[in-house]
Coordinates of N, CA and C in Angstrom, one line a residue:
X1 N -13.1 -12.1 -10.6 CA -12.0 -11.4 -9.9 C -12.3 -9.9 -9.8
X2 N -12.1 -9.4 -8.6 CA -12.4 -8.0 -8.4 C -11.4 -7.1 -9.0
X3 N -11.8 -6.0 -9.7 CA -10.9 -5.1 -10.3 C -10.4 -4.1 -9.3
X4 N -9.1 -3.8 -9.3 CA -8.6 -2.8 -8.4 C -8.8 -1.4 -8.9
X5 N -9.3 -0.5 -8.1 CA -9.7 0.8 -8.5 C -8.4 1.7 -8.7
X6 N -7.7 1.5 -9.8 CA -6.4 2.1 -10.0 C -6.6 3.3 -10.9
X7 N -5.9 4.4 -10.6 CA -5.9 5.6 -11.4 C -4.5 6.2 -11.3
X8 N -4.1 6.9 -12.3 CA -2.7 7.5 -12.3 C -2.5 8.4 -11.0
X9 N -1.4 8.2 -10.4 CA -1.1 9.0 -9.2 C -1.8 8.6 -7.9
X10 N -2.5 7.5 -8.0 CA -3.2 7.0 -6.8 C -2.6 5.7 -6.3
X11 N -2.6 5.6 -4.9 CA -2.2 4.4 -4.3 C -3.5 3.6 -3.8
X12 N -3.4 2.3 -3.8 CA -4.5 1.5 -3.4 C -4.1 0.8 -2.0
X13 N -5.1 0.9 -1.1 CA -4.8 0.4 0.3 C -5.6 -0.9 0.5
X14 N -4.9 -1.9 1.1 CA -5.5 -3.2 1.3 C -5.3 -3.5 2.8
X15 N -6.0 -4.5 3.3 CA -5.7 -5.1 4.6 C -5.1 -6.4 4.4
X16 N -4.7 -7.1 5.6 CA -4.0 -8.4 5.4 C -4.8 -9.5 4.8
X17 N -6.1 -9.3 4.6 CA -7.0 -10.3 4.0 C -7.1 -10.0 2.5
X18 N -6.5 -9.0 2.0 CA -6.6 -8.7 0.6 C -7.7 -7.8 0.2
X19 N -8.5 -7.3 1.2 CA -9.7 -6.5 0.9 C -9.2 -5.1 0.6
X20 N -9.8 -4.5 -0.4 CA -9.4 -3.1 -0.7 C -10.1 -2.1 0.2
X21 N -9.3 -1.3 0.9 CA -9.9 -0.3 1.8 C -10.3 1.0 1.1
X22 N -9.5 1.2 0.0 CA -9.8 2.5 -0.7 C -8.5 2.9 -1.4
X23 N -8.6 4.1 -1.9 CA -7.5 4.7 -2.6 C -7.2 6.1 -2.0
X24 N -6.0 6.5 -2.3 CA -5.6 7.9 -1.8 C -4.5 8.4 -2.8
X25 N -4.3 9.7 -2.9 CA -3.2 10.1 -3.7 C -1.9 9.5 -3.2
X26 N -1.0 9.1 -4.1 CA 0.3 8.5 -3.8 C 1.1 9.3 -2.9
X27 N 1.0 10.7 -3.0 CA 1.8 11.5 -2.1 C 1.3 11.4 -0.7
X28 N 0.0 11.3 -0.5 CA -0.6 11.1 0.8 C -0.1 9.8 1.4
X29 N -0.1 8.7 0.6 CA 0.3 7.4 1.1 C 1.7 7.4 1.5
X30 N 2.6 8.1 0.7 CA 4.0 8.2 1.1 C 4.2 8.9 2.4
X31 N 3.4 10.0 2.6 CA 3.5 10.7 3.9 C 3.1 9.8 5.1
X32 N 2.1 9.0 4.9 CA 1.6 8.0 5.9 C 2.7 7.0 6.2
X33 N 3.5 6.6 5.2 CA 4.5 5.6 5.4 C 5.6 6.3 6.3
X34 N 6.0 7.5 6.0 CA 7.0 8.2 6.7 C 6.5 8.4 8.2
X35 N 5.3 8.8 8.4 CA 4.7 8.9 9.7 C 4.8 7.6 10.5
X36 N 4.4 6.5 9.9 CA 4.4 5.2 10.5 C 5.9 4.9 11.0
X37 N 6.8 5.2 10.1 CA 8.2 4.9 10.5 C 8.7 5.8 11.7
X38 N 8.3 7.0 11.6 CA 8.6 7.9 12.7 C 8.0 7.5 14.1
X39 N 6.8 6.9 14.0 CA 6.1 6.4 15.2 C 6.6 5.0 15.6
X40 N 7.6 4.4 14.9 CA 8.2 3.2 15.2 C 7.4 1.9 14.8
X41 N 6.5 2.1 13.9 CA 5.7 0.9 13.3 C 6.7 0.1 12.4
X42 N 6.5 -1.2 12.5 CA 7.3 -2.1 11.6 C 6.8 -1.9 10.2
X43 N 7.7 -1.6 9.3 CA 7.4 -1.3 7.9 C 8.2 -2.2 7.0
X44 N 7.6 -3.0 6.1 CA 8.3 -3.8 5.1 C 8.0 -3.3 3.7
X45 N 8.9 -3.4 2.8 CA 8.8 -2.9 1.5 C 9.3 -3.9 0.4
X46 N 8.6 -3.9 -0.7 CA 9.0 -4.7 -1.8 C 8.8 -3.9 -3.1
X47 N 9.7 -4.0 -4.0 CA 9.5 -3.5 -5.4 C 9.3 -4.6 -6.3
X48 N 8.1 -4.6 -7.0 CA 7.7 -5.7 -7.9 C 7.2 -5.1 -9.2
X49 N 6.9 -5.9 -10.1 CA 6.2 -5.5 -11.3 C 4.8 -6.2 -11.4
X50 N 3.9 -5.5 -12.0 CA 2.6 -6.1 -12.2 C 2.6 -7.0 -13.5
X51 N 1.5 -7.6 -13.8 CA 1.5 -8.5 -14.9 C 1.8 -7.8 -16.3
X52 N 1.7 -6.5 -16.3 CA 2.0 -5.8 -17.5 C 3.4 -5.3 -17.5
X53 N 4.2 -5.6 -16.5 CA 5.6 -5.1 -16.4 C 5.8 -3.8 -15.8
X54 N 4.7 -3.1 -15.3 CA 4.8 -1.8 -14.7 C 5.3 -2.0 -13.2
X55 N 6.3 -1.1 -12.8 CA 6.8 -1.3 -11.5 C 5.8 -0.8 -10.4
X56 N 5.8 -1.5 -9.3 CA 4.9 -1.2 -8.1 C 5.8 -1.2 -6.9
X57 N 5.5 -0.3 -6.0 CA 6.1 -0.4 -4.6 C 5.0 -0.9 -3.7
X58 N 5.3 -2.0 -3.0 CA 4.3 -2.5 -2.0 C 4.9 -2.3 -0.6
X59 N 4.1 -1.7 0.2 CA 4.5 -1.3 1.6 C 3.5 -1.9 2.6
X60 N 4.0 -2.7 3.6 CA 3.2 -3.2 4.6 C 3.5 -2.6 5.9
X61 N 2.5 -1.9 6.5 CA 2.7 -1.3 7.8 C 2.0 -2.2 8.9
X62 N 2.8 -2.9 9.7 CA 2.2 -3.8 10.7 C 1.5 -3.1 11.8
X63 N 0.4 -3.7 12.2 CA -0.4 -3.2 13.3 C -0.9 -4.4 14.1
X64 N -0.1 -4.7 15.2 CA -0.4 -5.9 15.9 C -1.8 -5.9 16.6
X65 N -2.3 -4.7 16.8 CA -3.6 -4.5 17.5 C -4.8 -4.5 16.6
X66 N -4.6 -4.5 15.3 CA -5.7 -4.4 14.3 C -5.3 -5.1 13.1
X67 N -5.6 -4.6 11.9 CA -5.2 -5.2 10.6 C -4.0 -4.4 10.1
X68 N -3.1 -5.1 9.5 CA -2.0 -4.4 8.8 C -2.5 -3.6 7.6
X69 N -1.8 -2.5 7.3 CA -2.1 -1.8 6.1 C -1.1 -2.1 5.0
X70 N -1.6 -2.5 3.9 CA -0.7 -2.8 2.7 C -1.1 -1.8 1.6
X71 N -0.1 -1.1 1.2 CA -0.2 0.0 0.2 C 0.5 -0.4 -1.1
X72 N -0.2 -0.3 -2.2 CA 0.4 -0.5 -3.5 C 0.5 0.8 -4.2
X73 N 1.7 1.2 -4.5 CA 2.0 2.5 -5.1 C 2.6 2.3 -6.5
X74 N 1.9 2.7 -7.6 CA 2.5 2.6 -8.9 C 3.7 3.6 -9.1
X75 N 4.7 3.2 -9.9 CA 5.8 4.1 -10.1 C 5.3 5.3 -10.9
X76 N 6.0 6.4 -10.6 CA 5.6 7.7 -11.3 C 5.8 7.6 -12.8

């Protein structure tokens, strides 16, 4: 099983196949979500907990012309 490159204050970016694209500061990821909404992109969100019980915010930004972006953001 592949380990997710998680660090405090960082968001992890995935595509719709579950491949990790990379990480970015959570604040940058949040700005990207706001920009996507302003541009009219379909955005879905879920609040879940990981297997250790830590809260996560999962955001999917749909892109019909390419791969969706899925961002996992740990709670502060």
